[in-house]
Amino acid sequence: MTSSTMHTTLTWQRGTRKERSKIRSTGLRIKLLRESLGMTQLELAEKADISRTYVQALEGNRKTPSVKLLGKLGDILKVDPGSLIPSGDHLKGKRIYLEEIFDRNSGAEYWYKNRRITEEEVEKIEKVISALLD
C-alpha cells in the first residue's frame, strides 16, 4: 500500500465525518479498508463467499453490493456496514426496493440510530409503509 493510500485510509477511518465523505464510492471504501487490513481480493472473496472477480467489480464500482453482502463486508472489514456507503448522492437515479430491505430470510439485523429494531417493530414499520402507500 502506498503512503498516500494509507493516509487516505486512516483519514477515512479516523477522520471527521466531512473527511470521510470525501471518499465518495463504496468500491473505493471497500478497497481501502481491505488494503488497510493487509487482505488480498482473494482473501476477502473467500471470507465473503463471493468470487475474486466480483470483489474486483465491487471495488471498481461496476457492481453494487446487496444489503446482505454489505453486512458481511462490514463484519469482515471491521466497520459498520452503513459506513461503506457514501452520502445518498450515489443513489440518484437508482431504485431501492424496500421489500428487499425487509427480507427477513436474509438473516440481517435491523438497526436505527444505534438501536436494534425487533422483529415486531420491523413488522409495524412495514405496516405503516403499506398503509401510507396503499
mmCIF file of C-alpha atoms in Angstrom:
data_model
loop_
_atom_site.group_PDB
_atom_site.id
_atom_site.type_symbol
_atom_site.label_atom_id
_atom_site.label_comp_id
_atom_site.label_asym_id
_atom_site.label_seq_id
_atom_site.Cartn_x
_atom_site.Cartn_y
_atom_site.Cartn_z
ATOM 1 C CA MET A 1 0.000 0.000 0.000
ATOM 2 C CA THR A 2 1.360 3.409 -0.894
ATOM 3 C CA SER A 3 1.763 6.063 1.769
ATOM 4 C CA SER A 4 -0.971 8.180 0.157
ATOM 5 C CA THR A 5 -3.363 5.211 0.165
ATOM 6 C CA MET A 6 -2.529 4.532 3.814
ATOM 7 C CA HIS A 7 -3.081 8.206 4.646
ATOM 8 C CA THR A 8 -6.425 8.184 2.826
ATOM 9 C CA THR A 9 -7.417 5.004 4.642
ATOM 10 C CA LEU A 10 -6.533 6.415 8.030
ATOM 11 C CA THR A 11 -8.240 9.700 7.219
ATOM 12 C CA TRP A 12 -11.390 7.848 6.265
ATOM 13 C CA GLN A 13 -11.383 5.524 9.271
ATOM 14 C CA ARG A 14 -10.413 8.082 11.889
ATOM 15 C CA GLY A 15 -11.248 11.395 10.280
ATOM 16 C CA THR A 16 -14.214 13.632 10.764
ATOM 17 C CA ARG A 17 -17.485 12.930 9.020
ATOM 18 C CA LYS A 18 -16.600 15.600 6.461
ATOM 19 C CA GLU A 19 -13.226 13.973 5.770
ATOM 20 C CA ARG A 20 -14.806 10.517 5.416
ATOM 21 C CA SER A 21 -17.360 11.870 2.955
ATOM 22 C CA LYS A 22 -14.526 12.765 0.566
ATOM 23 C CA ILE A 23 -14.254 9.092 -0.345
ATOM 24 C CA ARG A 24 -17.417 9.000 -2.385
ATOM 25 C CA SER A 25 -17.576 5.467 -3.728
ATOM 26 C CA THR A 26 -18.461 2.260 -1.941
ATOM 27 C CA GLY A 27 -15.910 0.419 -4.058
ATOM 28 C CA LEU A 28 -13.040 2.648 -3.016
ATOM 29 C CA ARG A 29 -14.075 2.385 0.628
ATOM 30 C CA ILE A 30 -14.060 -1.420 0.394
ATOM 31 C CA LYS A 31 -10.664 -1.412 -1.333
ATOM 32 C CA LEU A 32 -9.031 0.956 1.159
ATOM 33 C CA LEU A 33 -10.328 -0.975 4.158
ATOM 34 C CA ARG A 34 -9.291 -4.306 2.638
ATOM 35 C CA GLU A 35 -5.799 -2.979 1.957
ATOM 36 C CA SER A 36 -5.523 -1.439 5.424
ATOM 37 C CA LEU A 37 -6.106 -4.916 6.872
ATOM 38 C CA GLY A 38 -3.428 -6.372 4.581
ATOM 39 C CA MET A 39 -6.021 -8.519 2.841
ATOM 40 C CA THR A 40 -5.954 -9.538 -0.821
ATOM 41 C CA GLN A 41 -9.011 -9.516 -3.059
ATOM 42 C CA LEU A 42 -8.961 -13.314 -2.990
ATOM 43 C CA GLU A 43 -8.919 -13.413 0.818
ATOM 44 C CA LEU A 44 -11.855 -11.000 1.009
ATOM 45 C CA ALA A 45 -13.710 -13.021 -1.614
ATOM 46 C CA GLU A 46 -13.231 -16.270 0.298
ATOM 47 C CA LYS A 47 -14.368 -14.739 3.594
ATOM 48 C CA ALA A 48 -17.424 -13.143 1.945
ATOM 49 C CA ASP A 49 -18.215 -16.287 -0.076
ATOM 50 C CA ILE A 50 -18.040 -14.443 -3.411
ATOM 51 C CA SER A 51 -15.623 -14.624 -6.350
ATOM 52 C CA ARG A 52 -12.438 -12.578 -6.625
ATOM 53 C CA THR A 53 -13.740 -11.102 -9.884
ATOM 54 C CA TYR A 54 -16.859 -9.941 -8.034
ATOM 55 C CA VAL A 55 -14.672 -8.216 -5.413
ATOM 56 C CA GLN A 56 -12.776 -6.606 -8.280
ATOM 57 C CA ALA A 57 -16.077 -5.429 -9.809
ATOM 58 C CA LEU A 58 -17.242 -4.064 -6.435
ATOM 59 C CA GLU A 59 -14.007 -2.157 -5.912
ATOM 60 C CA GLY A 60 -14.209 -0.804 -9.456
ATOM 61 C CA ASN A 61 -17.824 0.303 -8.874
ATOM 62 C CA ARG A 62 -19.056 -1.940 -11.684
ATOM 63 C CA LYS A 63 -21.258 -3.887 -9.246
ATOM 64 C CA THR A 64 -23.323 -2.712 -6.293
ATOM 65 C CA PRO A 65 -23.371 -4.940 -3.194
ATOM 66 C CA SER A 66 -26.681 -6.145 -1.795
ATOM 67 C CA VAL A 67 -27.703 -5.192 1.728
ATOM 68 C CA LYS A 68 -26.846 -8.718 2.847
ATOM 69 C CA LEU A 69 -23.372 -8.528 1.282
ATOM 70 C CA LEU A 70 -22.777 -5.091 2.819
ATOM 71 C CA GLY A 71 -23.445 -6.675 6.214
ATOM 72 C CA LYS A 72 -20.904 -9.428 5.546
ATOM 73 C CA LEU A 73 -18.326 -6.972 4.238
ATOM 74 C CA GLY A 74 -18.800 -4.728 7.262
ATOM 75 C CA ASP A 75 -18.119 -7.657 9.590
ATOM 76 C CA ILE A 76 -15.072 -8.800 7.623
ATOM 77 C CA LEU A 77 -13.647 -5.285 7.275
ATOM 78 C CA LYS A 78 -14.467 -4.458 10.920
ATOM 79 C CA VAL A 79 -16.690 -1.448 10.217
ATOM 80 C CA ASP A 80 -20.366 -0.586 10.453
ATOM 81 C CA PRO A 81 -21.844 -1.714 7.110
ATOM 82 C CA GLY A 82 -23.527 1.676 6.722
ATOM 83 C CA SER A 83 -20.145 3.375 6.695
ATOM 84 C CA LEU A 84 -19.324 1.579 3.441
ATOM 85 C CA ILE A 85 -21.986 3.626 1.699
ATOM 86 C CA PRO A 86 -21.200 7.264 0.973
ATOM 87 C CA SER A 87 -23.812 10.005 1.119
ATOM 88 C CA GLY A 88 -27.063 9.496 -0.767
ATOM 89 C CA ASP A 89 -25.640 11.111 -3.893
ATOM 90 C CA HIS A 90 -24.674 7.697 -5.246
ATOM 91 C CA LEU A 91 -28.327 6.644 -5.180
ATOM 92 C CA LYS A 92 -29.594 9.331 -7.535
ATOM 93 C CA GLY A 93 -31.240 7.675 -10.497
ATOM 94 C CA LYS A 94 -31.196 4.205 -8.881
ATOM 95 C CA ARG A 95 -34.066 2.197 -7.461
ATOM 96 C CA ILE A 96 -34.186 0.870 -3.933
ATOM 97 C CA TYR A 97 -36.767 -1.825 -3.318
ATOM 98 C CA LEU A 98 -37.989 -1.631 0.270
ATOM 99 C CA GLU A 99 -39.278 -5.197 0.149
ATOM 100 C CA GLU A 100 -35.642 -6.318 -0.230
ATOM 101 C CA ILE A 101 -34.680 -4.316 2.833
ATOM 102 C CA PHE A 102 -37.384 -6.058 4.847
ATOM 103 C CA ASP A 103 -36.495 -9.563 3.593
ATOM 104 C CA ARG A 104 -36.498 -11.454 6.867
ATOM 105 C CA ASN A 105 -34.904 -14.506 5.263
ATOM 106 C CA SER A 106 -31.660 -12.580 4.839
ATOM 107 C CA GLY A 107 -30.599 -13.183 8.436
ATOM 108 C CA ALA A 108 -29.800 -9.482 8.810
ATOM 109 C CA GLU A 109 -30.404 -7.478 11.954
ATOM 110 C CA TYR A 110 -32.187 -4.156 11.662
ATOM 111 C CA TRP A 111 -30.784 -1.070 13.356
ATOM 112 C CA TYR A 112 -31.827 2.562 13.551
ATOM 113 C CA LYS A 113 -29.780 5.253 15.293
ATOM 114 C CA ASN A 114 -27.624 2.706 17.150
ATOM 115 C CA ARG A 115 -30.648 0.779 18.417
ATOM 116 C CA ARG A 116 -31.562 -2.732 17.320
ATOM 117 C CA ILE A 117 -35.087 -3.000 15.930
ATOM 118 C CA THR A 118 -37.038 -6.086 16.985
ATOM 119 C CA GLU A 119 -38.882 -8.360 14.576
ATOM 120 C CA GLU A 120 -42.189 -6.988 15.861
ATOM 121 C CA GLU A 121 -41.042 -3.410 15.230
ATOM 122 C CA VAL A 122 -39.981 -4.316 11.684
ATOM 123 C CA GLU A 123 -43.469 -5.717 11.067
ATOM 124 C CA LYS A 124 -45.026 -2.487 12.394
ATOM 125 C CA ILE A 125 -42.768 -0.393 10.151
ATOM 126 C CA GLU A 126 -43.832 -2.455 7.137
ATOM 127 C CA LYS A 127 -47.500 -1.980 8.057
ATOM 128 C CA VAL A 128 -47.050 1.786 8.389
ATOM 129 C CA ILE A 129 -45.348 1.969 4.988
ATOM 130 C CA SER A 130 -48.089 -0.160 3.427
ATOM 131 C CA ALA A 131 -50.810 1.982 4.992
ATOM 132 C CA LEU A 132 -49.191 5.155 3.687
ATOM 133 C CA LEU A 133 -48.750 3.856 0.161
ATOM 134 C CA ASP A 134 -51.876 1.734 -0.386
#
